[in-house]
PDB file of C-alpha atoms and ligand atoms in Angstrom:
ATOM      1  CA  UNK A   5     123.639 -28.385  85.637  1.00 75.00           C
ATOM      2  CA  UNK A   6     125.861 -26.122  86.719  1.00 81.00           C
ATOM      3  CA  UNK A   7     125.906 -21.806  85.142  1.00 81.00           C
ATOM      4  CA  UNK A   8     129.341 -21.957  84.779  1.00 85.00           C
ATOM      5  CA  UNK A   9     128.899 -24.855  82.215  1.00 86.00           C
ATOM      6  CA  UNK A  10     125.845 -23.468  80.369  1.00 84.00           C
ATOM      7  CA  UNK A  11     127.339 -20.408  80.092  1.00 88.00           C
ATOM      8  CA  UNK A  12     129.975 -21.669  77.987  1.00 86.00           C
ATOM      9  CA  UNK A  13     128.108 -24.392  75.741  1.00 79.00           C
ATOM     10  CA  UNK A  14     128.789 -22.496  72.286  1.00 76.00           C
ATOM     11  CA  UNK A  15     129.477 -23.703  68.418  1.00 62.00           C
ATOM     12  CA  UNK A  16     131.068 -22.146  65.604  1.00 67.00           C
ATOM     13  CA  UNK A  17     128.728 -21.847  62.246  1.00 63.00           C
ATOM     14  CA  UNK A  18     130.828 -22.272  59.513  1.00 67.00           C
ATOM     15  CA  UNK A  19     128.523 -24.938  57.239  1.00 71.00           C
ATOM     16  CA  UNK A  20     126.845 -22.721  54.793  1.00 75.00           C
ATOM     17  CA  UNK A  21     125.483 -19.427  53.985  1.00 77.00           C
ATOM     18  CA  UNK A  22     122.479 -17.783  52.219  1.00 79.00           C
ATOM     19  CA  UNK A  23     122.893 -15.486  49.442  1.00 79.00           C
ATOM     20  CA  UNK A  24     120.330 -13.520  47.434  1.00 79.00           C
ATOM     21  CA  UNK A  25     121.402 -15.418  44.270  1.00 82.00           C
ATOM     22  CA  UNK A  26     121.226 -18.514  45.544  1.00 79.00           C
ATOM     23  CA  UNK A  27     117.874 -18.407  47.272  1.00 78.00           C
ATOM     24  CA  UNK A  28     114.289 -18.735  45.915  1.00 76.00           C
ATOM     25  CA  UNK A  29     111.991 -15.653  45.750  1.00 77.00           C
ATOM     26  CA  UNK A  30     108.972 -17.120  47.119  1.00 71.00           C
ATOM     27  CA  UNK A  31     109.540 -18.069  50.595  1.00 80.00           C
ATOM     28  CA  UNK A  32     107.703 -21.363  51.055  1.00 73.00           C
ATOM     29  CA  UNK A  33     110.161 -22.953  48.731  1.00 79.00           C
ATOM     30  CA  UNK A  34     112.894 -22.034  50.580  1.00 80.00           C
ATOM     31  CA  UNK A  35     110.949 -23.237  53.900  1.00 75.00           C
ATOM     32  CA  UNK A  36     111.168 -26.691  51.961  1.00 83.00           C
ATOM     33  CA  UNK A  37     114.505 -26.614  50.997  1.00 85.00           C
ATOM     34  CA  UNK A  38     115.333 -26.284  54.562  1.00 79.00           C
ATOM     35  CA  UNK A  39     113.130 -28.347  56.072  1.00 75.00           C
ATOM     36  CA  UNK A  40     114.308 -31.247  53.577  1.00 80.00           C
ATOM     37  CA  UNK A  41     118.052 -30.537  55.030  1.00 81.00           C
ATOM     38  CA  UNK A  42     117.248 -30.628  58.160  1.00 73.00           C
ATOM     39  CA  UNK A  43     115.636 -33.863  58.003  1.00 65.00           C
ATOM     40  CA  UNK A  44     118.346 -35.440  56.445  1.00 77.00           C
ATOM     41  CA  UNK A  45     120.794 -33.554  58.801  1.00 75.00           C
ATOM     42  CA  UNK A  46     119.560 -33.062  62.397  1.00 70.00           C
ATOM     43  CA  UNK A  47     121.067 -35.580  64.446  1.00 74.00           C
ATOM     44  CA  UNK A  48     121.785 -35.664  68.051  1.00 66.00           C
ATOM     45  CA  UNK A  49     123.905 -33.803  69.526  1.00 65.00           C
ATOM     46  CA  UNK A  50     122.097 -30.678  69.286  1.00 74.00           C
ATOM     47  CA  UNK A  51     121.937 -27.208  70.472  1.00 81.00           C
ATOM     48  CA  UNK A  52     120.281 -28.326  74.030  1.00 83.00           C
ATOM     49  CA  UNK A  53     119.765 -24.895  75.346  1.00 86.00           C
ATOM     50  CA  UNK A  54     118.099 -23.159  72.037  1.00 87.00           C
ATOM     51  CA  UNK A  55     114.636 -21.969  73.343  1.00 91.00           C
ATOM     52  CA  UNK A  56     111.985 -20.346  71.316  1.00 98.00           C
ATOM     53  CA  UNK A  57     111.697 -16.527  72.791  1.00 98.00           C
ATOM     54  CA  UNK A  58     108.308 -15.077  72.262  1.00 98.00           C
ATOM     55  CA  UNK A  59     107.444 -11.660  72.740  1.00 98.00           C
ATOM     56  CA  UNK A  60     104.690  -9.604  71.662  1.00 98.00           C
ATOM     57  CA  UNK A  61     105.066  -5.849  69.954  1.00 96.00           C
ATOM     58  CA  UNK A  62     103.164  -2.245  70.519  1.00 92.00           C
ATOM     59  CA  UNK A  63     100.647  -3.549  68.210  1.00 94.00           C
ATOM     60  CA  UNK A  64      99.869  -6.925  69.571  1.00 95.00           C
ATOM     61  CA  UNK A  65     101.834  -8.569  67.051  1.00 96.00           C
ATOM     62  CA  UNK A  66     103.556 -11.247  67.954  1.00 98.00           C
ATOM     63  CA  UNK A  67     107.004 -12.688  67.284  1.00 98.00           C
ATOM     64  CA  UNK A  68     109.288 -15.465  67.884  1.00 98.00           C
ATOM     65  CA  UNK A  69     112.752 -16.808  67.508  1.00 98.00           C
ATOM     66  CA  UNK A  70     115.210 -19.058  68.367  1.00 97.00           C
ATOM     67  CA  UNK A  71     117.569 -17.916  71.186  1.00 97.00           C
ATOM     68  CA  UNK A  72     120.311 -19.465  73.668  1.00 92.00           C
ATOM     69  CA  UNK A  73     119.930 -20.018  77.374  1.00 90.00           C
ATOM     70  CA  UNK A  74     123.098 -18.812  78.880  1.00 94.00           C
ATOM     71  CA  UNK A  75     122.748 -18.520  81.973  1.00 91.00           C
ATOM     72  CA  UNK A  76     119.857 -19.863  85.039  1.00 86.00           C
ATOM     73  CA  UNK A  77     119.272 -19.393  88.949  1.00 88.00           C
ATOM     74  CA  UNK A  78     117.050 -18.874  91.506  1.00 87.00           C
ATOM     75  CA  UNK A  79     115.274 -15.616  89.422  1.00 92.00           C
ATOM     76  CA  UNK A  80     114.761 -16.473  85.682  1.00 92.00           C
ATOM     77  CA  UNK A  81     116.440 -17.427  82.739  1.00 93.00           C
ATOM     78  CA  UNK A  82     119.062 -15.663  81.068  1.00 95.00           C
ATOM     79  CA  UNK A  83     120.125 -14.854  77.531  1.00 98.00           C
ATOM     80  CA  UNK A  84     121.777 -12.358  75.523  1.00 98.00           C
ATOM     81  CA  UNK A  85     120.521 -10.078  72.844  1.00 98.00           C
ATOM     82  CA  UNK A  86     121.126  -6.562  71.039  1.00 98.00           C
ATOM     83  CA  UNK A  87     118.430  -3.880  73.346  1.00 98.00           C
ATOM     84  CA  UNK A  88     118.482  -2.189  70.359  1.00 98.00           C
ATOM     85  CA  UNK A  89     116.940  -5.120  68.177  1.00 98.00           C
ATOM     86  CA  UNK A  90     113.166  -5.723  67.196  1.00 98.00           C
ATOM     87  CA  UNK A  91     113.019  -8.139  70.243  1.00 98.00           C
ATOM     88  CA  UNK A  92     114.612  -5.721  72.198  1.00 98.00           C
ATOM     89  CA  UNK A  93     111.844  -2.784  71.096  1.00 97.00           C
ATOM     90  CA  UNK A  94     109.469  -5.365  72.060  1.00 98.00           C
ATOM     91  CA  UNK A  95     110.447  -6.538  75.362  1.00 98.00           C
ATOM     92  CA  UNK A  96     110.941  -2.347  75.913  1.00 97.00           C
ATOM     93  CA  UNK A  97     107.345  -1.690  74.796  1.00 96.00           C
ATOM     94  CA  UNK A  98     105.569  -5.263  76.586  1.00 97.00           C
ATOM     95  CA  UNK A  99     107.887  -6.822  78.849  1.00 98.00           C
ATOM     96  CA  UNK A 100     106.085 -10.138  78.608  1.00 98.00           C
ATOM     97  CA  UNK A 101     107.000 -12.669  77.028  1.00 98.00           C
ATOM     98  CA  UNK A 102     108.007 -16.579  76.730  1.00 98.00           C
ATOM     99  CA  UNK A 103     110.415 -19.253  76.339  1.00 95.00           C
ATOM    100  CA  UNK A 104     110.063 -22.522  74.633  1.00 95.00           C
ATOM    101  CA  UNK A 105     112.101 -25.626  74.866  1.00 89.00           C
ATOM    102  CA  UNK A 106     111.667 -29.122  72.762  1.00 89.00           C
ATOM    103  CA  UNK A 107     113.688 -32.024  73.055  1.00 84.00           C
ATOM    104  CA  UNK A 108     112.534 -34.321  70.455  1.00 82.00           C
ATOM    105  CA  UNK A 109     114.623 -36.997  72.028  1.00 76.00           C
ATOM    106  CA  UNK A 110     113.396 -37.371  75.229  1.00 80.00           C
ATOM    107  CA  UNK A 111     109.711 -36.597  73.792  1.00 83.00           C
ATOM    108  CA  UNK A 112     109.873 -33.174  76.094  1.00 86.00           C
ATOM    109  CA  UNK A 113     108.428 -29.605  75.818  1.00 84.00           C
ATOM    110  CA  UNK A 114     108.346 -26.894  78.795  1.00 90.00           C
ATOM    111  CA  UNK A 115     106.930 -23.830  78.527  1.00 94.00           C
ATOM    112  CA  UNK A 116     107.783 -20.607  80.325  1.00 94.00           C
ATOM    113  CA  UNK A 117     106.116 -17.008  80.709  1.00 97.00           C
ATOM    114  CA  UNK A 118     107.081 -14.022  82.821  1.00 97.00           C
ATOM    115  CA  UNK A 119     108.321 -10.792  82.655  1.00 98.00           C
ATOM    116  CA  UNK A 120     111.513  -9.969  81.684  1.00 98.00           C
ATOM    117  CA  UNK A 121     113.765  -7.458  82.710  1.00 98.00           C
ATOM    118  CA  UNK A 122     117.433  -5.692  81.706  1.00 98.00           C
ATOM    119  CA  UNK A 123     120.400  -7.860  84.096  1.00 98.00           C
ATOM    120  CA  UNK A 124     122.810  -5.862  85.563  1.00 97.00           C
ATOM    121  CA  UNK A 125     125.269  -3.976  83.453  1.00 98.00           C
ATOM    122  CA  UNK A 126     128.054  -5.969  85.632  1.00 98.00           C
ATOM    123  CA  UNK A 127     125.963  -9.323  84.875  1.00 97.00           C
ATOM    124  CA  UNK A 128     126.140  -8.239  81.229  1.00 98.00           C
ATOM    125  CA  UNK A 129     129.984  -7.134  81.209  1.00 98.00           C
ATOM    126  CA  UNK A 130     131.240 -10.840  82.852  1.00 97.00           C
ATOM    127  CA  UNK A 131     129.440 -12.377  80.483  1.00 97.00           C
ATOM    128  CA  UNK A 132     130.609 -10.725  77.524  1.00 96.00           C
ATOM    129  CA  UNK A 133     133.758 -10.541  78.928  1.00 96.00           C
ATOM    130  CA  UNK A 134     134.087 -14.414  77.862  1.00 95.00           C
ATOM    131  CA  UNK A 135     132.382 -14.792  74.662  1.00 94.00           C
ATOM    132  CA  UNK A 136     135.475 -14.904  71.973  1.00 94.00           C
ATOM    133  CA  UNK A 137     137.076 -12.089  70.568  1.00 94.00           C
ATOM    134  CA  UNK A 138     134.830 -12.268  67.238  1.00 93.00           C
ATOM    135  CA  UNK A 139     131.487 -12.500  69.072  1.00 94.00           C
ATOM    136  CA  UNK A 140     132.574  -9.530  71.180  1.00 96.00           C
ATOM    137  CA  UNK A 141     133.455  -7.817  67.886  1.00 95.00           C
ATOM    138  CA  UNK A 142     130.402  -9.005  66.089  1.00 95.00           C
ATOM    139  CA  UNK A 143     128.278  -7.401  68.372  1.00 96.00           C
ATOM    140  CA  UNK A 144     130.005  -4.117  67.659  1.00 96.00           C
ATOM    141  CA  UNK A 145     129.526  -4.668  63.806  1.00 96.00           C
ATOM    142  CA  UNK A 146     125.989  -5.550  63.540  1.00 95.00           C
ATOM    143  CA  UNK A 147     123.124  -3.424  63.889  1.00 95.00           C
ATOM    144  CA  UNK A 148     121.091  -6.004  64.817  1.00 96.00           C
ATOM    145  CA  UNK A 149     117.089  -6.424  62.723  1.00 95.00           C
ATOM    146  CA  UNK A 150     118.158  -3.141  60.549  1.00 96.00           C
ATOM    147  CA  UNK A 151     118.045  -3.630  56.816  1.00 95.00           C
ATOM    148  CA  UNK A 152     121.413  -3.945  55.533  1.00 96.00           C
ATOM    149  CA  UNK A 153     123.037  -3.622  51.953  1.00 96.00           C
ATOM    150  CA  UNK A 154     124.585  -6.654  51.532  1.00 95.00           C
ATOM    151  CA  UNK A 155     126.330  -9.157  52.986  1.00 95.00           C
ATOM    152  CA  UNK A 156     129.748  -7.022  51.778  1.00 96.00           C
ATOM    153  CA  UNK A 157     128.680  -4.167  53.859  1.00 97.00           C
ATOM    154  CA  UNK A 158     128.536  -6.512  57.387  1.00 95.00           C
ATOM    155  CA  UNK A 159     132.018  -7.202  56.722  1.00 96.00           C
ATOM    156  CA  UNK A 160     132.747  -4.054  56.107  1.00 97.00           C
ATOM    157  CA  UNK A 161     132.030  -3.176  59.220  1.00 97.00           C
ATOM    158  CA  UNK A 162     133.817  -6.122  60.940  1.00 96.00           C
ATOM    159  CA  UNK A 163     136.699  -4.732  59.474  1.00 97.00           C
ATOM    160  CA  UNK A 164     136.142  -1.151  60.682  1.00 97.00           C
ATOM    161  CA  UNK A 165     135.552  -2.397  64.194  1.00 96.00           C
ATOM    162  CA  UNK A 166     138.457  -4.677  64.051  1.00 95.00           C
ATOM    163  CA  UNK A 167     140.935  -1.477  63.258  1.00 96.00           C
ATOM    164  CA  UNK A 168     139.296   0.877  65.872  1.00 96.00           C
ATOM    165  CA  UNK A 169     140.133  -2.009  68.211  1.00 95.00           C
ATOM    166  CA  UNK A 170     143.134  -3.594  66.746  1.00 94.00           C
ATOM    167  CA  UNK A 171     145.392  -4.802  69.641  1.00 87.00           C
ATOM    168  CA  UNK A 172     142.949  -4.737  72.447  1.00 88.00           C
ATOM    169  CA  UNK A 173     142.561  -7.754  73.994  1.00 84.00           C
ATOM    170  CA  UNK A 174     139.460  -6.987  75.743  1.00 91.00           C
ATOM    171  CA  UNK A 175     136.988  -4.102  73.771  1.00 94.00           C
ATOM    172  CA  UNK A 176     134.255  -2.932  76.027  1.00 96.00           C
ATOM    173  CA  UNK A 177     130.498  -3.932  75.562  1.00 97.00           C
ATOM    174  CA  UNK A 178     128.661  -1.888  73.333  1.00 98.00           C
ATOM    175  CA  UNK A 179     125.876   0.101  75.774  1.00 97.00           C
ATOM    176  CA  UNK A 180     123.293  -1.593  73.686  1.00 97.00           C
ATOM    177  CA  UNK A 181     123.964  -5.091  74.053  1.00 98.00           C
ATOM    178  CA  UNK A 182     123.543  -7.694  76.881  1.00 98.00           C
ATOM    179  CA  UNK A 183     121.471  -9.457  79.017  1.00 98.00           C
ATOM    180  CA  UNK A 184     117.865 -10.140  79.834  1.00 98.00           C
ATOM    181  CA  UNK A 185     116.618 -12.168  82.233  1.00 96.00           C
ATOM    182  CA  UNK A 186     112.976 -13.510  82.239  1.00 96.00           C
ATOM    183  CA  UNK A 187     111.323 -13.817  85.892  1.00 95.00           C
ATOM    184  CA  UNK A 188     108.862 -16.798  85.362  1.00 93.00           C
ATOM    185  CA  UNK A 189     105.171 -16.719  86.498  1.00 95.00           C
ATOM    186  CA  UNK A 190     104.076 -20.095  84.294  1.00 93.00           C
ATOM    187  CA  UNK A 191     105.994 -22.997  83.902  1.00 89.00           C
ATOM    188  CA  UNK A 192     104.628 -26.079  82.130  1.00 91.00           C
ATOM    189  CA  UNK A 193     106.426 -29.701  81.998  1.00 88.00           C
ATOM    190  CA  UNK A 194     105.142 -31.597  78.936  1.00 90.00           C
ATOM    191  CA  UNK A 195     106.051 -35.440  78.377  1.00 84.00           C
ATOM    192  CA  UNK A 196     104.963 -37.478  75.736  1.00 87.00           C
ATOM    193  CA  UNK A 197     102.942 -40.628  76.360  1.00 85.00           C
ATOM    194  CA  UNK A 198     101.025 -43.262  74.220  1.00 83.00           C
ATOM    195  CA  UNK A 199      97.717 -42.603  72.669  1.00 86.00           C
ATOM    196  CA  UNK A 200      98.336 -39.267  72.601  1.00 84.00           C
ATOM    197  CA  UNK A 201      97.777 -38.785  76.498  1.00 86.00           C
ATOM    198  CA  UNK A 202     100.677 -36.816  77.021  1.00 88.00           C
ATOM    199  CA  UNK A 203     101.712 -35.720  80.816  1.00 89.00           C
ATOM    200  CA  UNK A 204     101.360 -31.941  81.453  1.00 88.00           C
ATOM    201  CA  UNK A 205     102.643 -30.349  84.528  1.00 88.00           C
ATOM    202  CA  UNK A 206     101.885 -26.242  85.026  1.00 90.00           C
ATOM    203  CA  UNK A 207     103.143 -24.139  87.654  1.00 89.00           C
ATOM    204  CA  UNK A 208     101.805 -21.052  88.594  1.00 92.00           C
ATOM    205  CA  UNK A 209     103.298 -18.683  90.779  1.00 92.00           C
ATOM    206  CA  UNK A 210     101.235 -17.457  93.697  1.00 94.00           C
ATOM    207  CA  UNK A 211     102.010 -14.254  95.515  1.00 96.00           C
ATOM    208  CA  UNK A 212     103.541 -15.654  98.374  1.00 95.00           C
ATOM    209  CA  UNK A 213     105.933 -16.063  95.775  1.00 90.00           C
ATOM    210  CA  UNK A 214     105.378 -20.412  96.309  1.00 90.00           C
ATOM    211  CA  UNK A 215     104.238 -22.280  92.924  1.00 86.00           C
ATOM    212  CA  UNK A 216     100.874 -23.976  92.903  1.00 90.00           C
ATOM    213  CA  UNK A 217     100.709 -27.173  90.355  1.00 86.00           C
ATOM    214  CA  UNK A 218      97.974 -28.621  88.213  1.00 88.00           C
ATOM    215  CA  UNK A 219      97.823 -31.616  85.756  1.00 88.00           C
ATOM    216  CA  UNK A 220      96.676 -30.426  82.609  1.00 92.00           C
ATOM    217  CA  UNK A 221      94.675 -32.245  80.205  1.00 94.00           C
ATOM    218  CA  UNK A 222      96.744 -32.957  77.156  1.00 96.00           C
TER     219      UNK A 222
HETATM  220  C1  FMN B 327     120.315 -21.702  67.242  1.00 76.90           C
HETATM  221  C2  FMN B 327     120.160 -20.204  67.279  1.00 76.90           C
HETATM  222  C3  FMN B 327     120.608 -19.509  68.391  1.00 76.90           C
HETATM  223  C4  FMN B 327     120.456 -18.124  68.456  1.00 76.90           C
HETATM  224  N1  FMN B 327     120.846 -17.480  69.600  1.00 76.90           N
HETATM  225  C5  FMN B 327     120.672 -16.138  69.670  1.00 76.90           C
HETATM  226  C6  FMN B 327     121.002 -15.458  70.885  1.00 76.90           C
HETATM  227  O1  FMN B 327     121.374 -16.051  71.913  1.00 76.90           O
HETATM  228  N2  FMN B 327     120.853 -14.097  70.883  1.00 76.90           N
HETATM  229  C7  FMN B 327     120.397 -13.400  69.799  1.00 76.90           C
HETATM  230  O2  FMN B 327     120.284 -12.169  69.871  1.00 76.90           O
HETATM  231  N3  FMN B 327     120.049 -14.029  68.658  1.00 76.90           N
HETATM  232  C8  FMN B 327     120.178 -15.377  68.578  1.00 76.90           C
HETATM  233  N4  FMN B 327     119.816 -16.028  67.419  1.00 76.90           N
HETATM  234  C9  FMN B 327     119.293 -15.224  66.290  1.00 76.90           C
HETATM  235  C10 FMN B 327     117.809 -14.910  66.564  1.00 76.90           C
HETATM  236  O3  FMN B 327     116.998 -16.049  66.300  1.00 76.90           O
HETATM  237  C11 FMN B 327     117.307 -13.711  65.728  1.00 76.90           C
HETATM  238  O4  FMN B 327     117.543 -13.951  64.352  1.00 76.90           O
HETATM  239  C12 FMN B 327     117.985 -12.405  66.103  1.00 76.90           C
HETATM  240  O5  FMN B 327     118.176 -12.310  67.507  1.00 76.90           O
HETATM  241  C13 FMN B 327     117.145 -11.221  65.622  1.00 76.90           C
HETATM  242  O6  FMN B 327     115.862 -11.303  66.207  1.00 76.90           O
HETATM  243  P1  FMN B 327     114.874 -10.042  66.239  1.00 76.90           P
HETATM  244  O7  FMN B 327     114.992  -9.341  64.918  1.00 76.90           O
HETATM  245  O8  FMN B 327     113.521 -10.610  66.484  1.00 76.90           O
HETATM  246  O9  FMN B 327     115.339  -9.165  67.390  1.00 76.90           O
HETATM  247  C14 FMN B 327     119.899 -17.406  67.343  1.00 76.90           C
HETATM  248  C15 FMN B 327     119.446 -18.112  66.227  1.00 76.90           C
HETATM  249  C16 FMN B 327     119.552 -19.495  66.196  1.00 76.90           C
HETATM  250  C17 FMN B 327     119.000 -20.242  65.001  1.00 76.90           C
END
């Protein structure tokens, strides 16, 4: 596929949202809830390039979430986050970490671990460059994994960021958001099979920098 067209694969999220008042206290219930939706809701097509991103913290804790691939070559996988985040404090602290993809469909997992590292700050700019005008200003507004008042006080601060930039076509990116890209050491190809005897395909990276390959049991 080409970067050009991953790069662009985006959707807007306008079907609900999640209030305080409307949401149970004790989390589990709401995990149902959800879970119930989704099985009624998730069809095909979905987000194809949502990917798990693990990373661990100072402590050894840790922590995933879902992310977007946005971007792929010949060194690692890219996608975009706020440095200033919990992820990003992680990846500062430990910069291992991993992806995961699953494609229920096609009965596919892979599974990805390297290091990751800060892209460019020209990488970072081109690509923020062409997200839309809100996402550019979204970044601006949110202090990404900080507690917040409410959800009144988020759009308060969309609305102060879209005065101190009213009329500008193009706002700069804020210093503490943009890329990473994660420089892969592991790669493993999971298909699904009958009986349970799935195929499993790892890659390891050797330090002539070729990849050795293994079948793994399943
Ligand atoms: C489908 C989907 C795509 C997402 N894509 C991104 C993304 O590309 N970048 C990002 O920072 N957060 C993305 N998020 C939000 C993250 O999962 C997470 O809530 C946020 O980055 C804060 O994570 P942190 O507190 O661990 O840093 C996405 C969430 C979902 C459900």
């Amino acid at each position: 596929m080409d970067a050009e067209q991953l790069a662009h694969m985006r959707r807007s999220y306008i079907r609900d949202g999640l209030l305080e008042s409307e949401s149970p206290q004790e989390p589990l219930a709401l995990f149902d809830l959800w879970l119930e939706q989704a099985i009624e809701t998730e069809r095909p097509p979905t987000e194809a390039n949502a990917m798990l991103l693990s990373t661990v913290d100072g402590s050894g804790q840790p922590h995933a979430r879902v992310m977007l691939l946005k971007g792929l070559d010949a060194r690692g996988f890219v996608f975009f986050s706020n440095y200033e985040s919990a992820k990003g404090l992680d990846m500062a602290a430990n910069p291992l970490a991993a992806l995961t993809f699953f494609w229920p469909v096609l009965e596919r997992q892979i599974r990805i671990e390297g290091r990751v590292e800060q892209i460019s700050s020209a990488e970072s700019d081109a690509y923020y460059a062409m997200r839309p005008l809100g996402s550019r200003l979204g970044a601006w507004s949110s202090p990404q994994s900080r507690p917040i008042e409410s959800r009144d006080e988020l759009d308060q601060r969309l609305q102060a960021i879209r005065q101190r930039f009213a009329g500008e076509t193009s706002p700069p990116r804020p210093a503490y958001w943009g890329g990473y890209r994660l420089l892969p050491s592991r790669m493993e190809f999971w298909q699904g099979r009958p009986d349970r005897l799935h195929d499993r395909l790892e890659y390891r990276l050797q330090t002539d920098g070729s990849w050795s390959r293994s079948r793994l049991a399943p």
